[in-house]
Coordinates of C-alpha atoms in Angstrom, one line a residue:
M3 CA 64.2 -36.3 -53.3
I4 CA 61.6 -33.7 -54.3
L5 CA 60.5 -35.9 -57.2
E6 CA 60.0 -38.8 -54.8
I7 CA 57.9 -36.6 -52.4
L8 CA 55.8 -35.4 -55.4
K9 CA 55.2 -39.0 -56.5
W10 CA 54.1 -39.9 -53.0
I11 CA 51.7 -37.0 -52.8
A12 CA 50.3 -37.8 -56.3
S13 CA 49.9 -41.5 -55.5
I14 CA 48.1 -40.7 -52.3
L15 CA 45.7 -38.3 -54.0
G16 CA 45.2 -40.9 -56.8
V17 CA 44.4 -43.6 -54.2
C18 CA 41.9 -41.2 -52.5
V19 CA 40.2 -40.8 -55.9
V20 CA 40.1 -44.5 -56.5
F21 CA 38.7 -45.1 -53.0
G22 CA 36.3 -42.3 -53.4
V23 CA 34.9 -43.7 -56.7
T24 CA 34.6 -47.2 -55.2
V25 CA 32.7 -45.9 -52.1
F26 CA 30.6 -43.5 -54.2
V27 CA 29.4 -46.2 -56.6
H28 CA 28.5 -48.5 -53.6
E29 CA 26.6 -45.8 -51.8
L30 CA 25.0 -44.6 -55.0
G31 CA 23.3 -48.0 -55.1
H32 CA 21.8 -47.4 -51.7
F33 CA 20.9 -43.8 -52.5
L34 CA 19.1 -44.7 -55.8
A35 CA 17.2 -47.6 -54.2
A36 CA 16.2 -45.5 -51.3
R37 CA 14.9 -42.8 -53.6
R38 CA 13.1 -45.4 -55.7
K39 CA 11.4 -46.9 -52.6
G40 CA 10.4 -43.5 -51.2
L41 CA 12.8 -43.5 -48.1
Y42 CA 13.8 -40.3 -46.5
V43 CA 17.5 -39.6 -47.2
D44 CA 19.2 -37.3 -44.7
R45 CA 22.9 -37.5 -45.8
F46 CA 25.2 -38.9 -48.5
S47 CA 28.7 -39.1 -47.2
I48 CA 32.0 -40.2 -48.8
G49 CA 34.3 -40.8 -45.9
F50 CA 33.6 -40.8 -42.1
G51 CA 34.2 -38.2 -39.4
P52 CA 34.0 -34.4 -39.5
K53 CA 33.2 -33.1 -43.0
I54 CA 35.8 -31.2 -44.9
F55 CA 33.4 -30.2 -47.7
G56 CA 29.7 -30.3 -48.1
F57 CA 26.5 -28.8 -49.5
K58 CA 22.8 -29.4 -49.3
R59 CA 20.4 -30.0 -52.2
G60 CA 16.9 -31.3 -52.4
G61 CA 16.8 -31.9 -48.7
V62 CA 19.9 -34.1 -48.7
E63 CA 23.3 -33.1 -47.3
Y64 CA 26.2 -34.3 -49.5
I65 CA 29.5 -34.3 -47.7
I66 CA 33.1 -35.6 -47.9
G67 CA 34.5 -36.8 -44.5
C68 CA 38.0 -36.5 -43.3
I69 CA 38.5 -40.3 -43.0
P70 CA 38.4 -41.7 -46.6
F71 CA 38.0 -45.4 -45.7
G72 CA 34.3 -45.8 -46.4
G73 CA 31.1 -43.9 -46.6
Y74 CA 27.3 -44.1 -45.9
V75 CA 23.9 -43.0 -46.8
S76 CA 21.9 -41.9 -43.8
L77 CA 18.5 -43.6 -43.9
P78 CA 16.7 -43.2 -40.5
Q79 CA 13.9 -45.5 -41.5
M80 CA 16.3 -48.4 -42.0
A81 CA 17.9 -48.9 -38.6
P82 CA 19.5 -46.8 -35.8
M83 CA 23.0 -46.0 -37.0
E84 CA 23.9 -42.8 -35.1
M85 CA 27.1 -44.4 -33.7
V86 CA 28.4 -44.5 -37.4
E87 CA 26.6 -41.7 -39.1
G88 CA 26.0 -39.2 -36.4
K89 CA 22.6 -37.6 -35.5
V90 CA 20.1 -36.9 -38.2
E91 CA 20.2 -33.1 -38.8
G92 CA 17.3 -32.7 -41.2
D93 CA 14.3 -30.6 -40.6
V94 CA 11.9 -33.6 -40.8
D95 CA 10.3 -34.9 -37.7
L96 CA 11.5 -38.5 -37.7
S97 CA 8.7 -39.7 -35.5
K98 CA 6.3 -38.8 -38.3
L99 CA 8.1 -40.7 -41.0
P100 CA 6.0 -43.6 -42.3
P101 CA 7.3 -47.1 -41.7
I102 CA 8.8 -48.8 -44.7
T103 CA 8.2 -52.4 -45.8
P104 CA 10.8 -55.1 -45.3
W105 CA 11.0 -55.4 -49.1
A106 CA 12.0 -51.8 -49.4
K107 CA 14.7 -52.3 -46.8
I108 CA 16.0 -55.4 -48.6
V109 CA 16.2 -53.7 -51.9
T110 CA 17.9 -50.6 -50.5
A111 CA 20.5 -52.7 -48.6
F112 CA 21.1 -55.0 -51.6
W113 CA 21.7 -52.3 -54.2
G114 CA 25.0 -51.2 -52.6
P115 CA 26.7 -54.6 -53.1
L116 CA 25.0 -54.9 -56.5
F117 CA 26.5 -51.6 -57.6
S118 CA 29.9 -52.8 -56.4
F119 CA 29.5 -55.9 -58.5
L120 CA 28.6 -53.7 -61.5
L121 CA 31.7 -51.6 -60.9
A122 CA 33.8 -54.7 -60.8
L123 CA 32.2 -55.8 -64.1
A124 CA 32.9 -52.4 -65.6
C125 CA 36.6 -52.6 -64.7
A126 CA 36.7 -56.2 -66.0
T127 CA 35.1 -55.1 -69.3
L128 CA 37.7 -52.3 -69.6
L129 CA 40.5 -54.9 -69.2
F130 CA 38.8 -57.0 -71.9
F131 CA 39.3 -54.2 -74.4
I132 CA 42.7 -52.7 -73.3
G133 CA 44.3 -56.0 -72.1
K134 CA 45.4 -57.3 -68.8
N135 CA 49.0 -58.0 -67.8
Q136 CA 49.8 -61.6 -67.2
N137 CA 53.1 -63.1 -66.2
V138 CA 53.7 -65.9 -68.6
T139 CA 55.8 -67.9 -66.1
L140 CA 52.9 -68.1 -63.8
K141 CA 51.1 -70.4 -66.2
T142 CA 53.5 -73.2 -65.4
T143 CA 53.0 -76.0 -62.9
T144 CA 56.6 -77.2 -63.2
V145 CA 58.6 -77.1 -60.0
G146 CA 61.7 -75.0 -60.4
F147 CA 63.3 -75.4 -56.9
V148 CA 62.7 -77.4 -53.8
E149 CA 63.8 -76.0 -50.5
E150 CA 66.3 -78.1 -48.6
G151 CA 64.8 -79.9 -45.5
S152 CA 61.2 -79.1 -46.5
P153 CA 58.4 -81.6 -46.6
A154 CA 58.6 -81.7 -50.4
A155 CA 62.3 -82.3 -50.3
T156 CA 62.0 -85.1 -47.7
A157 CA 59.3 -86.8 -49.8
G158 CA 61.6 -86.7 -52.9
V159 CA 59.9 -83.9 -55.0
L160 CA 62.5 -82.7 -57.6
P161 CA 62.9 -79.6 -59.8
G162 CA 61.3 -80.5 -63.2
D163 CA 58.4 -82.4 -61.6
V164 CA 55.0 -81.3 -63.1
I165 CA 52.3 -80.8 -60.5
K166 CA 49.0 -82.2 -61.8
R167 CA 46.6 -82.1 -58.8
I168 CA 46.5 -80.9 -55.2
N169 CA 44.0 -82.5 -52.9
G170 CA 42.3 -83.9 -55.9
Q171 CA 41.9 -80.5 -57.6
E172 CA 43.5 -80.0 -61.0
V173 CA 46.1 -77.2 -61.0
T174 CA 46.7 -75.2 -64.2
H175 CA 48.8 -72.2 -63.0
W176 CA 51.3 -71.4 -60.3
S177 CA 49.2 -68.6 -58.9
K178 CA 45.9 -67.2 -60.1
N179 CA 42.5 -66.0 -58.8
G180 CA 39.8 -68.6 -58.6
V181 CA 40.8 -72.3 -58.7
G182 CA 43.7 -74.0 -60.3
G183 CA 46.6 -72.1 -58.7
I184 CA 49.3 -74.1 -56.9
L185 CA 50.1 -71.4 -54.3
Q186 CA 46.4 -70.8 -53.4
A187 CA 45.6 -74.5 -53.3
I188 CA 48.4 -75.1 -50.7
V189 CA 47.9 -71.9 -48.6
L190 CA 44.1 -72.3 -48.4
S191 CA 44.1 -76.0 -47.8
S192 CA 43.0 -77.6 -44.5
G193 CA 43.7 -80.9 -42.8
E194 CA 46.9 -82.5 -41.5
T195 CA 48.3 -83.5 -44.9
I196 CA 48.2 -82.2 -48.5
K197 CA 47.9 -84.7 -51.3
I198 CA 50.2 -83.8 -54.2
E199 CA 50.0 -85.6 -57.5
L200 CA 52.9 -85.0 -59.9
E201 CA 54.2 -86.3 -63.1
R202 CA 57.9 -87.3 -63.7
D203 CA 59.1 -88.8 -66.9
G204 CA 55.6 -89.8 -67.8
E205 CA 55.0 -91.5 -64.5
L206 CA 52.3 -90.3 -62.0
I207 CA 53.7 -90.0 -58.5
I208 CA 51.5 -89.3 -55.4
H209 CA 52.8 -87.8 -52.1
E210 CA 51.0 -87.0 -48.9
L211 CA 52.9 -84.1 -47.4
K212 CA 52.5 -82.6 -44.0
P213 CA 52.6 -78.8 -44.4
E214 CA 54.8 -76.5 -42.3
P215 CA 54.6 -72.7 -41.6
N216 CA 56.1 -70.8 -44.5
P217 CA 57.9 -67.7 -43.1
D218 CA 57.8 -66.0 -46.5
L219 CA 54.0 -66.2 -46.4
E220 CA 53.4 -64.9 -42.9
G221 CA 53.4 -68.4 -41.4
L222 CA 50.8 -69.8 -43.7
R223 CA 51.2 -73.4 -44.7
G224 CA 53.7 -74.5 -47.2
V225 CA 55.5 -77.7 -48.4
G226 CA 58.7 -76.3 -49.8
F227 CA 58.1 -75.4 -53.4
E228 CA 55.0 -73.1 -53.4
N229 CA 56.9 -69.8 -53.3
L230 CA 56.8 -67.7 -56.5
D231 CA 60.6 -67.9 -56.8
N232 CA 60.4 -71.7 -56.9
R233 CA 58.4 -72.0 -60.1
Y234 CA 60.0 -72.9 -63.4
M235 CA 61.1 -70.0 -65.5
P236 CA 63.5 -69.7 -68.4
L237 CA 67.0 -68.7 -67.3
I238 CA 67.8 -65.9 -69.8
V239 CA 70.7 -63.6 -69.3
E240 CA 69.5 -60.0 -69.2
K241 CA 72.9 -58.4 -68.8
I242 CA 76.5 -59.1 -67.7
L243 CA 77.4 -57.1 -64.5
T244 CA 81.0 -56.1 -65.2
E245 CA 83.7 -56.7 -67.8
D246 CA 85.7 -58.8 -65.4
A247 CA 82.8 -60.9 -64.2
P248 CA 83.3 -64.7 -64.7
A249 CA 80.4 -64.7 -67.2
A250 CA 82.1 -62.1 -69.3
V251 CA 85.5 -63.8 -69.1
A252 CA 83.9 -67.1 -70.2
G253 CA 82.1 -65.4 -73.2
L254 CA 78.5 -65.5 -71.9
Q255 CA 76.3 -63.0 -73.7
S256 CA 73.0 -61.2 -73.1
A257 CA 70.0 -63.3 -74.3
D258 CA 71.8 -66.6 -73.8
Q259 CA 69.5 -69.1 -72.1
I260 CA 71.0 -71.5 -69.6
V261 CA 69.4 -75.0 -69.8
A262 CA 71.8 -77.1 -67.7
V263 CA 74.7 -76.9 -65.3
D264 CA 77.3 -79.8 -65.5
G265 CA 74.7 -81.8 -67.5
K266 CA 71.9 -81.3 -64.9
S267 CA 68.8 -79.5 -66.1
V268 CA 68.1 -76.2 -64.3
Y269 CA 64.6 -74.7 -63.9
S270 CA 64.8 -71.6 -61.8
M271 CA 67.0 -68.7 -60.5
A272 CA 66.9 -70.2 -57.0
Q273 CA 68.2 -73.5 -58.3
I274 CA 71.0 -72.2 -60.4
S275 CA 72.1 -69.7 -57.7
E276 CA 72.4 -72.6 -55.2
M277 CA 74.4 -74.7 -57.7
I278 CA 76.8 -71.9 -58.5
T279 CA 77.2 -70.9 -54.8
S280 CA 78.1 -74.5 -53.8
S281 CA 80.3 -75.2 -56.8
E282 CA 83.9 -76.2 -56.5
G283 CA 85.9 -74.9 -59.4
A284 CA 84.6 -74.5 -63.0
V285 CA 81.0 -75.4 -64.1
T286 CA 79.9 -76.2 -67.6
L287 CA 76.8 -74.2 -68.7
S288 CA 74.7 -75.7 -71.5
I289 CA 73.2 -72.8 -73.2
L290 CA 71.0 -71.9 -76.2
R291 CA 72.3 -68.9 -78.2
D292 CA 70.0 -67.9 -81.1
G293 CA 68.5 -71.4 -80.9
N294 CA 71.9 -73.1 -81.2
P295 CA 73.1 -75.3 -78.3
M296 CA 76.6 -74.9 -77.0
D297 CA 78.6 -75.4 -73.8
I298 CA 80.6 -72.7 -71.9
S299 CA 82.9 -73.3 -69.0
V300 CA 82.6 -70.7 -66.3
T301 CA 84.5 -70.5 -63.0
P302 CA 82.3 -68.8 -60.3
R303 CA 84.2 -66.4 -58.1
L304 CA 83.5 -64.7 -54.8
E305 CA 81.6 -61.4 -55.1
L306 CA 83.1 -59.4 -52.3
S307 CA 80.2 -57.2 -51.3
M308 CA 77.7 -60.1 -51.2
D309 CA 80.2 -62.7 -49.8
R310 CA 79.1 -65.6 -52.1
K311 CA 80.1 -67.1 -55.3
M312 CA 78.5 -65.7 -58.5
I313 CA 79.1 -65.6 -62.2
G314 CA 78.0 -62.0 -62.5
V315 CA 74.8 -62.0 -64.5
V316 CA 71.3 -60.5 -64.1
W317 CA 68.5 -62.8 -65.1
R318 CA 65.6 -61.7 -67.2
N319 CA 62.6 -61.4 -64.9
D320 CA 59.9 -59.7 -67.1
F321 CA 57.9 -62.2 -69.0
K322 CA 54.6 -60.3 -69.3
E323 CA 52.0 -60.6 -72.0
L324 CA 48.7 -58.9 -72.6
V325 CA 45.6 -61.1 -72.4
Y326 CA 42.0 -60.2 -73.0
P327 CA 40.0 -62.3 -70.5
N328 CA 36.2 -62.6 -70.5
P329 CA 34.8 -60.0 -68.0
L330 CA 32.4 -62.5 -66.4
T331 CA 35.3 -64.9 -66.0
Q332 CA 37.3 -62.2 -64.1
V333 CA 34.4 -61.6 -61.8
Q334 CA 33.8 -65.3 -61.3
D335 CA 37.5 -65.9 -60.4
S336 CA 37.4 -63.1 -57.8
L337 CA 34.2 -64.6 -56.4
L338 CA 35.8 -68.1 -56.1
T339 CA 38.9 -66.7 -54.5
M340 CA 36.8 -64.7 -52.0
G341 CA 34.7 -67.8 -51.2
L342 CA 37.7 -70.0 -50.7
T343 CA 39.4 -67.4 -48.5
L344 CA 36.3 -67.0 -46.3
Y345 CA 35.9 -70.8 -46.0
A346 CA 39.6 -71.1 -45.0
L347 CA 39.1 -68.2 -42.5
V348 CA 36.3 -69.9 -40.6
N349 CA 37.7 -73.5 -41.0
P350 CA 39.6 -74.4 -37.7
K351 CA 41.7 -76.9 -39.7
S352 CA 43.1 -74.1 -41.9
D353 CA 46.1 -71.9 -41.0
V354 CA 44.4 -68.7 -42.4
G355 CA 43.4 -66.2 -39.7
P356 CA 42.2 -62.6 -39.4
K357 CA 45.8 -61.4 -39.2
H358 CA 46.3 -62.5 -42.8
M359 CA 43.5 -60.2 -44.1
S360 CA 44.1 -56.7 -45.4
G361 CA 42.3 -53.7 -43.9
P362 CA 42.1 -50.1 -45.2
I363 CA 45.8 -49.4 -44.6
G364 CA 46.9 -52.5 -46.5
I365 CA 44.5 -51.9 -49.4
F366 CA 45.6 -48.2 -49.5
D367 CA 49.2 -49.3 -49.8
V368 CA 48.5 -51.8 -52.5
L369 CA 46.5 -49.3 -54.5
R370 CA 49.3 -46.7 -54.2
K371 CA 51.9 -49.1 -55.5
L372 CA 49.7 -50.2 -58.4
L373 CA 48.9 -46.6 -59.3
L374 CA 52.6 -45.9 -59.7
K375 CA 53.2 -49.2 -61.6
D376 CA 50.6 -49.9 -64.3
F377 CA 47.0 -48.8 -64.8
R378 CA 46.1 -52.2 -66.0
D379 CA 47.3 -53.8 -62.8
L380 CA 45.3 -51.2 -60.9
M381 CA 42.1 -52.1 -62.8
A382 CA 42.7 -55.8 -62.2
F383 CA 42.9 -55.2 -58.5
C384 CA 39.8 -53.0 -58.6
V385 CA 37.9 -56.0 -60.0
F386 CA 39.0 -58.2 -57.1
F387 CA 38.5 -55.3 -54.5
N388 CA 34.9 -54.5 -55.6
V389 CA 33.9 -58.1 -55.6
N390 CA 35.4 -58.5 -52.1
L391 CA 33.6 -55.3 -51.0
A392 CA 30.2 -56.6 -52.2
I393 CA 30.6 -60.1 -50.6
L394 CA 31.8 -58.8 -47.3
N395 CA 28.9 -56.3 -47.1
L396 CA 26.5 -59.1 -47.8
L397 CA 27.6 -61.1 -44.7
P398 CA 24.6 -61.3 -42.3
L399 CA 26.1 -59.1 -39.6
P400 CA 24.7 -56.0 -38.0
I401 CA 26.2 -52.7 -39.4
L402 CA 26.8 -54.4 -42.8
D403 CA 24.2 -54.5 -45.6
G404 CA 23.7 -58.2 -45.1
G405 CA 22.7 -57.4 -41.5
H406 CA 20.0 -55.0 -42.7
I407 CA 18.7 -57.7 -45.1
T408 CA 18.7 -60.2 -42.3
F409 CA 16.8 -57.9 -40.0
A410 CA 14.3 -57.1 -42.8
F411 CA 13.6 -60.9 -43.3
V412 CA 13.1 -61.3 -39.5
E413 CA 10.6 -58.4 -39.6
W414 CA 8.9 -60.0 -42.6
L415 CA 8.5 -63.3 -40.8
R416 CA 7.4 -61.7 -37.5
R417 CA 5.0 -59.3 -39.4
K418 CA 6.1 -56.4 -37.2
P419 CA 9.3 -54.3 -36.9
M420 CA 12.1 -55.4 -34.5
N421 CA 12.4 -53.6 -31.2
V422 CA 14.4 -50.3 -31.8
K423 CA 16.4 -50.8 -28.5
V424 CA 17.4 -54.3 -29.5
L425 CA 18.4 -53.1 -33.0
Y426 CA 20.4 -50.2 -31.5
G427 CA 22.1 -52.6 -29.0
L428 CA 23.1 -55.0 -31.8
Q429 CA 24.3 -52.3 -34.1
T430 CA 26.3 -50.6 -31.4
S431 CA 27.9 -53.9 -30.2
F432 CA 28.9 -55.0 -33.6
F433 CA 30.2 -51.5 -34.5
I434 CA 32.6 -51.8 -31.5
I435 CA 33.6 -55.3 -32.5
L436 CA 34.1 -54.1 -36.1
I437 CA 36.3 -51.2 -35.0
A438 CA 38.4 -53.5 -32.8
F439 CA 38.7 -55.9 -35.7
M440 CA 39.8 -53.2 -38.1
L441 CA 42.4 -52.0 -35.6
F442 CA 43.7 -55.5 -35.3
V443 CA 43.9 -56.0 -39.0
S444 CA 45.4 -52.5 -39.5
F445 CA 48.1 -53.4 -36.9
H446 CA 49.1 -56.4 -39.0
D447 CA 48.9 -54.3 -42.2
V448 CA 51.5 -51.9 -40.7
L449 CA 53.7 -54.9 -39.8
R450 CA 53.3 -56.3 -43.3
I451 CA 54.2 -53.0 -44.9
K452 CA 57.2 -52.6 -42.7
R453 CA 58.5 -56.1 -43.6
T454 CA 57.9 -55.4 -47.3
S455 CA 59.6 -52.0 -47.1
T456 CA 62.6 -53.6 -45.3
K457 CA 62.8 -56.3 -48.0
V458 CA 62.6 -53.8 -50.8
K459 CA 65.5 -51.8 -49.3
E460 CA 67.6 -54.9 -49.0
L461 CA 66.9 -55.7 -52.6
K462 CA 67.8 -52.2 -53.7
Q463 CA 71.1 -52.5 -51.7
I464 CA 71.8 -55.8 -53.5
E465 CA 71.0 -54.2 -56.9
E466 CA 73.4 -51.3 -56.0
Q467 CA 76.0 -53.8 -55.0
R468 CA 75.5 -55.7 -58.2
G469 CA 75.9 -52.5 -60.2
D470 CA 79.3 -52.0 -58.5
A471 CA 80.2 -55.7 -58.3
R472 CA 83.7 -56.5 -57.3
F473 CA 84.9 -60.1 -57.8
A474 CA 87.8 -61.7 -56.2
P475 CA 90.8 -62.2 -58.5
E476 CA 91.0 -65.4 -60.5
S477 CA 93.0 -68.1 -58.8
K478 CA 96.1 -68.9 -60.7

C-alpha cells in the first residue's frame, strides 16, 4: 500500500516536470522572440493562479503558479490579457511604452508554437537513436474477429479477410498515427456509409457498410471489426493456468501456437474464446510446436468463478519490437493525425465531437501512466502532444497565439492598431468560452478515467480468478 502511494506521488511529480518542460519550452519561444524584437516583458510564468515560487531578475518576474496546466509570458504591448495573466506589476509606465509593429507581434506569437514543434522534433530525434516501441501485431490489416450482428457481419466480412482500402485510402496498419490505420480511418470517417475493400482468397471484395456507434470507443462510429482486440494476432500459449486445466490434461504446452480449431483457421483471442465457449464436447486444436504441426484434442470445461467454458491458458500478448523511425516522419504523422481529427471535429457528417477530446486532466492521466510504463512510450506521446499544442495554439482564435497573429495581420492591413476596448472584449469573451470548454472536456476526461479504472479493476479481478482457476470436474 505504501509502495503504491509512493509510486502515485512520484508519477504525479514526474508528470508536473514533463508538463513544466513542455510549457517552459513553448513560453521560452515567446520570451526570446519578445526580447529579440524589443518588447517589454513583465512576467514569465509556468502555471496559472497564485504563485508558489518566484524571483525577479532583469526587470522580469519569473514565477511558478499553483495550477500546472499551462503558462504565459506577460507582454503588455501585445494585447490586453489581464483576465489570464493578472495586472502588470512592473515599475514601467505602460502608457509610455512605444507601440510595436505588427511583424514584431507575429514573430513573438509564432515562436511559441515553433518551439513546441522543435521540442517534438527533439523527442522524435531521441526516439530515432534509442528506439521506439511498436506492437508488431498492429502492422496487420487482417481481420481476426467480426462481432455478431454488426454491419461487417451482416455484409459477410469474415476472420482472415485482408482489408486493403477504406473509403479509397490504402490501409497498412491496424492503428497508427497519420494515415493508413484501419481504426483511425473508420473512426474519423464521415458520410452515411464506409466503403471497405478487402481481399479473400485472392479475390477483391467491396462492401458499403453503414457504421453504428461503438460503445467501446465512446460511441464513435464502428462497423464491427475495428476494435484492437479484433485484429489478427498469433495465438501462442503463454502459460497453462493450473495442473488440472483442460489444456494441461490434453498435453498443451507453453509456446504452442494454435492455428485452427476443428479444422477452422483462427485469427484472434476473441475468435478462439467464442469458439471454445460455444463448443459442445471436445475440440481439435491444430497447433505448431517448435515448427512441427500436430493435433491435440481438448475438452473445454466450465471455469466456476467466470461461469464459462475455458481450456485454461493465458495467451501471449506482448509482441513489441524496437523501431527507429525518421524524426521528420514521426512529426509528420502527428501533424496528419491532428489535421484529420480537427477536420472530423468540425465536419457535421462525422461522429467526432468535443467530448472525445482530452483536456489537461486526461493528458495528465495519460502522462502519469506512461511515466510508470516505459520512457520510450512517454517520449512518443510527447512528440504527438507537442505537435498538438503547436497546432491548437495556431488556431486563429482570441487568447491563442493564432489569435494574436490574426489581430496583427488585421492591424497591418488597417495600418493602425485595433481598438483596445474591442480587443479586450474579444479576449475576455473567448477566455470565458475557453474556460467553459475546458470544464466540459475535463468532465468527460473524468468520466473516461472512471470507466477505464473500472475496466482495469475488472481485468485484475479476472486475472486473479484465472490465477486461482477452478474447473468443473470432467464428465465421465
